[in-house]
PDB file of C-alpha atoms in Angstrom:
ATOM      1  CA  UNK A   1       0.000   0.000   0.000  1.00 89.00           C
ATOM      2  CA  UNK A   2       1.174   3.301  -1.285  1.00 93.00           C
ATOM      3  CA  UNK A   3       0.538   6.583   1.217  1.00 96.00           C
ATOM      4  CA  UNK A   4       0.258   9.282  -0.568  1.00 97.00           C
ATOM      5  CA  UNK A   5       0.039  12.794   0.853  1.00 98.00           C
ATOM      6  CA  UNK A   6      -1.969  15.543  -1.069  1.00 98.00           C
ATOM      7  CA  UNK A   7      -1.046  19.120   0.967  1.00 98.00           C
ATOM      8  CA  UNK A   8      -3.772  21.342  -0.571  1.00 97.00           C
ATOM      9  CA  UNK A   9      -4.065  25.303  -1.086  1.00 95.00           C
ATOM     10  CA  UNK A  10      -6.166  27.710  -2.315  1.00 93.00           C
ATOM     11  CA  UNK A  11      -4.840  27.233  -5.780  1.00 94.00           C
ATOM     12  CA  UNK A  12      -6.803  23.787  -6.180  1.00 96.00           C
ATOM     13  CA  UNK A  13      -9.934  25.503  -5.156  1.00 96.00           C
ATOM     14  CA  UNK A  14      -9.827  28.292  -7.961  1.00 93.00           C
ATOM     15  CA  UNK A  15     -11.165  26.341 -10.772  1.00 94.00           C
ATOM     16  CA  UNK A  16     -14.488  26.344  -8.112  1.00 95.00           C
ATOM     17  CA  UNK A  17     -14.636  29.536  -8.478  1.00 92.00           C
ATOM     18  CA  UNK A  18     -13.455  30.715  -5.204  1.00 91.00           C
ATOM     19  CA  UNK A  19     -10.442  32.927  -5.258  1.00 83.00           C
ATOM     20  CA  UNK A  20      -7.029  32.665  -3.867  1.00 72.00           C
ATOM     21  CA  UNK A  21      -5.070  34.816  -1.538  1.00 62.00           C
ATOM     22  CA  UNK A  22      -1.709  35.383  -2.247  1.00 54.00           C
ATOM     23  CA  UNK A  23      -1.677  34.920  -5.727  1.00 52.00           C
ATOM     24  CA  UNK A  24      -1.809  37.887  -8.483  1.00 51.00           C
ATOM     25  CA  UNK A  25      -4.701  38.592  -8.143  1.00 51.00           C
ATOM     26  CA  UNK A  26      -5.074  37.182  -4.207  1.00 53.00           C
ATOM     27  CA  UNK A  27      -7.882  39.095  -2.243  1.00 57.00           C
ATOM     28  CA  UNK A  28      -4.620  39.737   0.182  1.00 50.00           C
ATOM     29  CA  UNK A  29      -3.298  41.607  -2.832  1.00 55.00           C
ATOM     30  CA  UNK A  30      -6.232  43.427  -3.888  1.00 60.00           C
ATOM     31  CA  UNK A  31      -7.418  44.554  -0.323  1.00 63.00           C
ATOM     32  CA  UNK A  32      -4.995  44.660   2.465  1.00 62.00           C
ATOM     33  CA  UNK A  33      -7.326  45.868   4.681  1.00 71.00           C
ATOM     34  CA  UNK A  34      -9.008  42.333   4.271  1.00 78.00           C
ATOM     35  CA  UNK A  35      -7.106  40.816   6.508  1.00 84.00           C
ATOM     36  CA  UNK A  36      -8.363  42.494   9.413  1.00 89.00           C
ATOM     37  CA  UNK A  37     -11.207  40.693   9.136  1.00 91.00           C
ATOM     38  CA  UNK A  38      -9.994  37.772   9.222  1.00 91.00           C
ATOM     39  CA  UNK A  39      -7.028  39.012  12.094  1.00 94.00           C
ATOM     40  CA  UNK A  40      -8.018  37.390  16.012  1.00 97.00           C
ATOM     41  CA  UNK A  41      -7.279  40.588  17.801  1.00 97.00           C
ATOM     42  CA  UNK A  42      -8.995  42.978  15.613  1.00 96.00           C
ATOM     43  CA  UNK A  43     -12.029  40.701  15.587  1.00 97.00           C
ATOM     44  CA  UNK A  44     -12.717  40.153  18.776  1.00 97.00           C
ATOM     45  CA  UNK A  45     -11.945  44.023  20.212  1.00 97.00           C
ATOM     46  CA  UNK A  46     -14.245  46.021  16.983  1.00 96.00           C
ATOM     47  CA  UNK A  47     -17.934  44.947  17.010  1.00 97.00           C
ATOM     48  CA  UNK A  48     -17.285  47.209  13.011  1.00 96.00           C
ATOM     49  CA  UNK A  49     -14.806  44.210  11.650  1.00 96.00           C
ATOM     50  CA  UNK A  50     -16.883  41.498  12.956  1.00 96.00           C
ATOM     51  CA  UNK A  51     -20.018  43.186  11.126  1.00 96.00           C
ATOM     52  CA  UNK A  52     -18.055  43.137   7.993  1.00 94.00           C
ATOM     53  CA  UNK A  53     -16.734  39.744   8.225  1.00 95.00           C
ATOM     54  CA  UNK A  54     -20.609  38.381   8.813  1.00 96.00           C
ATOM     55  CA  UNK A  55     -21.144  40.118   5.677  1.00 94.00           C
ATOM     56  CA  UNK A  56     -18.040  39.032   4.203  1.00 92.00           C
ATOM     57  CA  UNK A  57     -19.158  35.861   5.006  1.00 94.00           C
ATOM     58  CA  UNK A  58     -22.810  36.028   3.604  1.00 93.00           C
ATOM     59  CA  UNK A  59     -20.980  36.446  -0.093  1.00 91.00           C
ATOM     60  CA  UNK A  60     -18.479  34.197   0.048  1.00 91.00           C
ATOM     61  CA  UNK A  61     -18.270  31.775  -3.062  1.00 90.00           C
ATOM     62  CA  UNK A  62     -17.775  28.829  -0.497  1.00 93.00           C
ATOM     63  CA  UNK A  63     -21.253  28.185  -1.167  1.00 94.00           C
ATOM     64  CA  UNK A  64     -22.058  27.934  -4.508  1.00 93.00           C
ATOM     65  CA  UNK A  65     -18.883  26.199  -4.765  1.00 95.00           C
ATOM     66  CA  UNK A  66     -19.179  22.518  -6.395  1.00 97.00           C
ATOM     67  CA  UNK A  67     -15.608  20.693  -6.468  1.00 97.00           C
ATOM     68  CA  UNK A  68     -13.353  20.898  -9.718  1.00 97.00           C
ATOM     69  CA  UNK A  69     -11.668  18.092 -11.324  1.00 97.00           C
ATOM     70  CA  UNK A  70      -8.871  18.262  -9.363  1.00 98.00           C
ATOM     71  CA  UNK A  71     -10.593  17.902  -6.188  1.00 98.00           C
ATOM     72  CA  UNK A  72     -12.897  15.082  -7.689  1.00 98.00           C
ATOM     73  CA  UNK A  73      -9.106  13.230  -8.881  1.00 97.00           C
ATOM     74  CA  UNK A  74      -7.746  13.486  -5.408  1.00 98.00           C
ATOM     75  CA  UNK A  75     -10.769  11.031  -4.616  1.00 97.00           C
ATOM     76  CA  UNK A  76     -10.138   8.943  -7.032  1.00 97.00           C
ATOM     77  CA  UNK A  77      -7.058   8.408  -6.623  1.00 97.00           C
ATOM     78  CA  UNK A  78      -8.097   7.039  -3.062  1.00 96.00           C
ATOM     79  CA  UNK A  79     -10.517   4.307  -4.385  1.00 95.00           C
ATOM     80  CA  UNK A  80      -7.668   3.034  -6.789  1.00 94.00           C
ATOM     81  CA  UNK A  81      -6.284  -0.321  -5.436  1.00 92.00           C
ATOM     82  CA  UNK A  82      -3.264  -0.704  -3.790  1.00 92.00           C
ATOM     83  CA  UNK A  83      -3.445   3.515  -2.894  1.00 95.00           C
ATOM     84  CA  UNK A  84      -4.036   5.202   0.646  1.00 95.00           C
ATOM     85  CA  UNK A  85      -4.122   9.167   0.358  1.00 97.00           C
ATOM     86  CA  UNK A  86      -4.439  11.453   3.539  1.00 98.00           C
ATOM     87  CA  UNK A  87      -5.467  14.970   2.050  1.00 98.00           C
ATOM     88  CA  UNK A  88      -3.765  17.789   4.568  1.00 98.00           C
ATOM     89  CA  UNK A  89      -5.552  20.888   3.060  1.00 98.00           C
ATOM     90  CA  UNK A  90      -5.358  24.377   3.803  1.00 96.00           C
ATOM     91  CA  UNK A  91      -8.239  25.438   2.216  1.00 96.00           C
ATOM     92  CA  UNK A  92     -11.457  25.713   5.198  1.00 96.00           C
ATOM     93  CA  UNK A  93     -14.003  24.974   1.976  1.00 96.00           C
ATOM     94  CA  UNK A  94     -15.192  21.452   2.410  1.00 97.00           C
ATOM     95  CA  UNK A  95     -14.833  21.097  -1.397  1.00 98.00           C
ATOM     96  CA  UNK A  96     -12.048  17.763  -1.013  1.00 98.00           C
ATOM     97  CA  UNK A  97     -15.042  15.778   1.360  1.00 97.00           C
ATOM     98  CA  UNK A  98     -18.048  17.345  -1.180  1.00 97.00           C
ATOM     99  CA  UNK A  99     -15.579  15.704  -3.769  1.00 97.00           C
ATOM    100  CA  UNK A 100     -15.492  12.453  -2.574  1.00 97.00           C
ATOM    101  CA  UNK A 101     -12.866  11.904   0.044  1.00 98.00           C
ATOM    102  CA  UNK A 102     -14.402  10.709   3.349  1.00 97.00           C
ATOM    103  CA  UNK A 103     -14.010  12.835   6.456  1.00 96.00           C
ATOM    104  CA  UNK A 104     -11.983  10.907   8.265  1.00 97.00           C
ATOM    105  CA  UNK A 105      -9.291  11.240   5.055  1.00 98.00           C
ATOM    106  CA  UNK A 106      -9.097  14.915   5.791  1.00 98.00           C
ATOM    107  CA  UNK A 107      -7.375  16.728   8.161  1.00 98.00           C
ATOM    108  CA  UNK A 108      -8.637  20.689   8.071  1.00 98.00           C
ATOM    109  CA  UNK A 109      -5.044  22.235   9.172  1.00 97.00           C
ATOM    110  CA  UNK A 110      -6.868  25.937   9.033  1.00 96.00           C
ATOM    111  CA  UNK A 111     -10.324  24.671  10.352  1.00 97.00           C
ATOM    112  CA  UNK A 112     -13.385  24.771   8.702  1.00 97.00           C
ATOM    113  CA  UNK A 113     -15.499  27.426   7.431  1.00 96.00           C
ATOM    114  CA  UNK A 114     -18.721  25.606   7.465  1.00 97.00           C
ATOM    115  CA  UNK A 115     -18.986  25.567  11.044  1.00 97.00           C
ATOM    116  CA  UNK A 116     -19.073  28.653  13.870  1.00 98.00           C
ATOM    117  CA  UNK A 117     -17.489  28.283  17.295  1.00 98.00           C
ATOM    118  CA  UNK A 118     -18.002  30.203  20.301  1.00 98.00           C
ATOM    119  CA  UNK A 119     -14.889  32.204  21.371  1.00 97.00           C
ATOM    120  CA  UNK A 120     -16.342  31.670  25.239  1.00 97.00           C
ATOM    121  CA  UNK A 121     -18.060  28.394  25.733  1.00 97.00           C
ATOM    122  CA  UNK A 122     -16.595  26.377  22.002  1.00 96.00           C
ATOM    123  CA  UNK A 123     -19.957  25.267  21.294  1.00 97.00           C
ATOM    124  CA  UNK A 124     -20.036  24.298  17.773  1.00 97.00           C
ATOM    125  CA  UNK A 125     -22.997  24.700  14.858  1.00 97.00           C
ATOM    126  CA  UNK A 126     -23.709  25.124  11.236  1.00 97.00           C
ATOM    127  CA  UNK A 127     -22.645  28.716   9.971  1.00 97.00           C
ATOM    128  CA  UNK A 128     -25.732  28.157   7.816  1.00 96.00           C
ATOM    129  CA  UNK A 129     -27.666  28.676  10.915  1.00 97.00           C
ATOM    130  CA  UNK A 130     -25.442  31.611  11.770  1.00 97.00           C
ATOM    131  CA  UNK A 131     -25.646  32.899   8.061  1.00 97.00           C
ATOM    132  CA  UNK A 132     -29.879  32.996   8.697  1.00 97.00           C
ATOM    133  CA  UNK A 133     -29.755  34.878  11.557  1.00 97.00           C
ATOM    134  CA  UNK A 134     -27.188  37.546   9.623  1.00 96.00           C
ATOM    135  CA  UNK A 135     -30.056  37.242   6.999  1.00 95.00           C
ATOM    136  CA  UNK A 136     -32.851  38.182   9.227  1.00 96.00           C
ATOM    137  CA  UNK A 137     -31.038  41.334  10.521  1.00 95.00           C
ATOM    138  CA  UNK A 138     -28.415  40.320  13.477  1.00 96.00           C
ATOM    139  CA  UNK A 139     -25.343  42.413  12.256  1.00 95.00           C
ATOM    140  CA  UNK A 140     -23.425  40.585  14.703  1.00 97.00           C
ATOM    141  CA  UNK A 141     -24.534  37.129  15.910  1.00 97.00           C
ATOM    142  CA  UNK A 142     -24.101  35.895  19.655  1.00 97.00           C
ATOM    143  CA  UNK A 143     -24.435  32.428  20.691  1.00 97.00           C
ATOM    144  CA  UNK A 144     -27.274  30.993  21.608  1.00 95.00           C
ATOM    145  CA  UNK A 145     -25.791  28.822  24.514  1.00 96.00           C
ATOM    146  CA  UNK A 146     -23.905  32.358  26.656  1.00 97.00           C
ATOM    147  CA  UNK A 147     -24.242  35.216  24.685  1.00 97.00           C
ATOM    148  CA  UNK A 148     -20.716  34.977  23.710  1.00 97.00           C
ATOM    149  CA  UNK A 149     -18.553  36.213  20.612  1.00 98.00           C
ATOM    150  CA  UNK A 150     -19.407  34.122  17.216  1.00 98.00           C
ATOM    151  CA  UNK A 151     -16.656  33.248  14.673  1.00 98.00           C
ATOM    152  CA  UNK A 152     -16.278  30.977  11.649  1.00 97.00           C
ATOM    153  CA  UNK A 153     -14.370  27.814  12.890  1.00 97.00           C
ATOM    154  CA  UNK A 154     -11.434  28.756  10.948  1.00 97.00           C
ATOM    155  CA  UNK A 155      -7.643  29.348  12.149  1.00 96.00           C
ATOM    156  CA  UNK A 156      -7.628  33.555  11.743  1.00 95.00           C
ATOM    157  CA  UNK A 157      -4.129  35.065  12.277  1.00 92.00           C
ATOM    158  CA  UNK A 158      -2.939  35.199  15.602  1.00 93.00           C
ATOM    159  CA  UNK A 159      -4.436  31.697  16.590  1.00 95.00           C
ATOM    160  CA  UNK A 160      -2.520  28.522  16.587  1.00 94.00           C
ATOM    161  CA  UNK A 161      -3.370  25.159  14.635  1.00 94.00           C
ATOM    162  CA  UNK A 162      -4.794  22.757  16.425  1.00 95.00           C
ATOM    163  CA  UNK A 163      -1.917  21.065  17.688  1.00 96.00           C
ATOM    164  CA  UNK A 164      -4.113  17.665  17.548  1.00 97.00           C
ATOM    165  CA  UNK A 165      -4.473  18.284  13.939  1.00 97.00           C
ATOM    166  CA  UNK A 166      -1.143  19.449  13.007  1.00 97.00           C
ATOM    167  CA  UNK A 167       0.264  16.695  14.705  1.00 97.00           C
ATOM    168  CA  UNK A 168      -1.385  14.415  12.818  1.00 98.00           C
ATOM    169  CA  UNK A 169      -0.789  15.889   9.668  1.00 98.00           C
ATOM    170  CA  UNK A 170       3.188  15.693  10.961  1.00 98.00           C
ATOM    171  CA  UNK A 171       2.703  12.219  11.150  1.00 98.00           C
ATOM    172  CA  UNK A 172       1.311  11.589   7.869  1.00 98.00           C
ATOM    173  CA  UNK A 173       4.005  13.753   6.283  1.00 98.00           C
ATOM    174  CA  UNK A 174       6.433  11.483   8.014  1.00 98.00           C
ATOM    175  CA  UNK A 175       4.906   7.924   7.004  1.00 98.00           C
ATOM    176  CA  UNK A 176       3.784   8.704   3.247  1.00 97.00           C
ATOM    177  CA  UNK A 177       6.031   7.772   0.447  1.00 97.00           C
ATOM    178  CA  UNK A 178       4.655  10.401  -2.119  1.00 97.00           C
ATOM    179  CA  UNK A 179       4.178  14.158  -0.881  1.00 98.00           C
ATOM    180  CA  UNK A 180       2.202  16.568  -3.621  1.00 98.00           C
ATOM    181  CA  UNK A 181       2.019  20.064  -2.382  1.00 98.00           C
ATOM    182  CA  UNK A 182      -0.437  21.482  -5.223  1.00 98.00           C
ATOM    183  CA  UNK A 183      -2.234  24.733  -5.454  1.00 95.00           C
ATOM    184  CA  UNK A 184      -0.031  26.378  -1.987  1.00 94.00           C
ATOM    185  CA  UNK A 185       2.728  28.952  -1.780  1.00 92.00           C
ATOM    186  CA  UNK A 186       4.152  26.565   0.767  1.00 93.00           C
ATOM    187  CA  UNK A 187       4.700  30.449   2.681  1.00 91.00           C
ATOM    188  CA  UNK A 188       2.021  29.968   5.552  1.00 87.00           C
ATOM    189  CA  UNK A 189       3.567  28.174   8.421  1.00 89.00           C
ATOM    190  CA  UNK A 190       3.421  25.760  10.451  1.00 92.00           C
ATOM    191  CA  UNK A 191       1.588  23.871   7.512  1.00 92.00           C
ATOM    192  CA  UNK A 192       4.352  24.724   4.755  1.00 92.00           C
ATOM    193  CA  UNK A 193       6.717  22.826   6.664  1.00 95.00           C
ATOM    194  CA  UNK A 194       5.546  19.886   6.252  1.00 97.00           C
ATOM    195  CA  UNK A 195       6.802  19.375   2.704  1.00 97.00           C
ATOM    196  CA  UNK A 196      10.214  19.493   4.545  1.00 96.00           C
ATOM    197  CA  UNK A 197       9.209  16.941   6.909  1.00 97.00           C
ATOM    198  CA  UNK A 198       8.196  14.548   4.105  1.00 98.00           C
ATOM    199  CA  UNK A 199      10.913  15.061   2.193  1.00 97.00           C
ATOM    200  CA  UNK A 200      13.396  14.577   4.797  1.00 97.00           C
ATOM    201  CA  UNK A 201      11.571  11.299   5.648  1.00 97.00           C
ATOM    202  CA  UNK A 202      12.200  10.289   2.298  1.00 96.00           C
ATOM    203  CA  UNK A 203       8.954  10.976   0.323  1.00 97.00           C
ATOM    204  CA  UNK A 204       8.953  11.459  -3.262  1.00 97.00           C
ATOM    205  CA  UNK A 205       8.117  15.936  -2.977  1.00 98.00           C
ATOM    206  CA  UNK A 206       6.046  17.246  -5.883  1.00 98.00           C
ATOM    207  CA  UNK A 207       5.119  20.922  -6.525  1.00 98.00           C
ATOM    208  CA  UNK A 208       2.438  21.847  -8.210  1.00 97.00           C
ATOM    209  CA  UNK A 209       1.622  25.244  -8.639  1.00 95.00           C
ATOM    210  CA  UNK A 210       1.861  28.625 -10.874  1.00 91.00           C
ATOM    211  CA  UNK A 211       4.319  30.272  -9.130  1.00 92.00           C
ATOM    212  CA  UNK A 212       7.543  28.999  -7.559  1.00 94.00           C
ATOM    213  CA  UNK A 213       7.706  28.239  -3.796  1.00 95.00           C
ATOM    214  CA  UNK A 214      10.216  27.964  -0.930  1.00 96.00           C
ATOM    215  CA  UNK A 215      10.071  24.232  -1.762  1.00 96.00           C
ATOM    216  CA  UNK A 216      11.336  23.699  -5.382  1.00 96.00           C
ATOM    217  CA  UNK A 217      14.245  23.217  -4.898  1.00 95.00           C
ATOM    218  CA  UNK A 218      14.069  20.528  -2.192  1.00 94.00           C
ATOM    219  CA  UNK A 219      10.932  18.681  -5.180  1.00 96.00           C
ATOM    220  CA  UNK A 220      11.404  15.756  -7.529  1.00 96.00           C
ATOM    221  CA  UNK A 221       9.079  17.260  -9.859  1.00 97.00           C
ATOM    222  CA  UNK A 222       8.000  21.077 -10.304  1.00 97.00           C
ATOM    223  CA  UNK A 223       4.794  20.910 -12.260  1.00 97.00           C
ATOM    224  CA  UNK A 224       3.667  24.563 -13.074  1.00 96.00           C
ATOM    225  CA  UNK A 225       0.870  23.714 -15.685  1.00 95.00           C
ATOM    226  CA  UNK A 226      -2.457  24.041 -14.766  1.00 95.00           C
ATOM    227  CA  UNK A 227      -3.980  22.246 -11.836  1.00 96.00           C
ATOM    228  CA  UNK A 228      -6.995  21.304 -13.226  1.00 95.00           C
ATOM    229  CA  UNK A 229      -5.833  19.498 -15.650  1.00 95.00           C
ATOM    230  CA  UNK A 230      -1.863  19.195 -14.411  1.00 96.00           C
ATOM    231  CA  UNK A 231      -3.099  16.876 -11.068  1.00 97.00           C
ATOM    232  CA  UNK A 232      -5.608  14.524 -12.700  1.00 96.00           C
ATOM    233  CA  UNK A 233      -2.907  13.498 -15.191  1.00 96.00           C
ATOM    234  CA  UNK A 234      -0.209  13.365 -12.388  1.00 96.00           C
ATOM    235  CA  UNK A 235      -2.139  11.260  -9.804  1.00 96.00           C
ATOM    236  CA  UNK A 236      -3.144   9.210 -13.089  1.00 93.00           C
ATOM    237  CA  UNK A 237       0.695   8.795 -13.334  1.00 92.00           C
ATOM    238  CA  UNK A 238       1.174   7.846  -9.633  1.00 89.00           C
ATOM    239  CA  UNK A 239      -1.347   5.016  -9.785  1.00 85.00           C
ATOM    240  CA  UNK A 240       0.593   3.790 -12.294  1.00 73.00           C
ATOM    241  CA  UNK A 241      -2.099   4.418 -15.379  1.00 46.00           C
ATOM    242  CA  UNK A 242      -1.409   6.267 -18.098  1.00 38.00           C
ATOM    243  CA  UNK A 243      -3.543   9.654 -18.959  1.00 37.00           C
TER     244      UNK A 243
END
């Protein structure tokens, strides 16, 4: 059995329809001032950013998302015989599980944005519950259970992974014999790193992305074509049929 270790970013999600970040034309890019609302500290102290990020929320293509070929590949790849993938993704869109890969497959290194959390209590629910209460006029959602601050269950800068996660994913990175890094910077740390740790443990590291990365030069294979049609034909390749 083969372990194969797909480390996703937003690049894979693109073809969805939902944009990227740091790219050329990354919403980090076009509006700076963005990432306030998606900043810990400045959400928490301004009632103002958390009534834009609700909004911000409201409109995000997350949910008319429907996964790409590349997502729908990474699954297959998984049902192929003789094939084990662990999908480490960066991305906080649900599009890899909507695409096939069960749950358990996927670990959520920057959370999820398809769920809120309390910042008092934790108490978890749908943010499509949270998203009808935005829609029926509360600017600024408490929860239900203490009245405390809502957020989208999603790692915002200043918080730490969850180390239960990211140790997990450290152990995967460790174990698997192939490592593709497609659709990431590999810039964002502590998840970047763990292209390092594979290929240190002796995976086979593939790149897969438009623009070069802090990783190239440690990769097998630097595949800048594409994704949505570049990874189907490259996990084709690792299951040993031809495109």
């Amino acid at each position: 059995m083969t372990l194969v270790a797909i480390l996703s970013g937003a690049g894979i999600s693109t073809d969805s329809g939902i944009p990227d970040y740091r790219g050329p034309q990354g919403l980090w890019r076009r509006d700076p001032q963005a990432e306030k609302l998606v900043t810990y500290d400045y959400y928490m102290a301004d009632p103002d950013i958390r009534r834009r990020s609700w909004i911000m929320r409201r409109e995000s293509a997350t949910w008319n998302a429907e996964p790409n070929a590349a997502h729908r590949a990474v699954a297959e790849l998984d049902r192929r015989p003789g094939v084990a993938v662990r999908v480490l993704t960066q991305n906080v869109d649900g599009l890899h599980q909507l695409g096939g890969m069960p749950d358990r497959k996927v670990l959520e290194l920057h959370g999820t944005a398809r769920t809120v959390t309390c910042t008092r209590c934790h108490v978890r629910s749908p943010m499509a519950e949270a998203l009808a209460r935005v829609a029926a006029g509360e600017d600024d959602p408490a929860c239900t259970k203490c009245g405390g601050i809502l957020k989208s269950a999603t790692v915002m800068f200043g918080e730490r992974l969850d180390p239960v996660v990211l140790g997990q994913a450290m152990a995967v990175a460790k174990a698997c014999e192939v490592f593709v890094a497609v659709g990431t910077t590999l810039q964002v740390q502590p998840a970047a790193s763990l292209a390092g740790i594979a290929a240190e443990h002796g995976a086979r590291l593939i790149v897969v992305n438009a623009e070069p990365t802090p990783y190239d030069e440690l990769a097998d294979e630097v595949v800048r074509e594409p994704i949505g049609t570049a990874l189907p034909a490259l996990l084709e390749r690792l299951a040993g049929v031809e495109p």
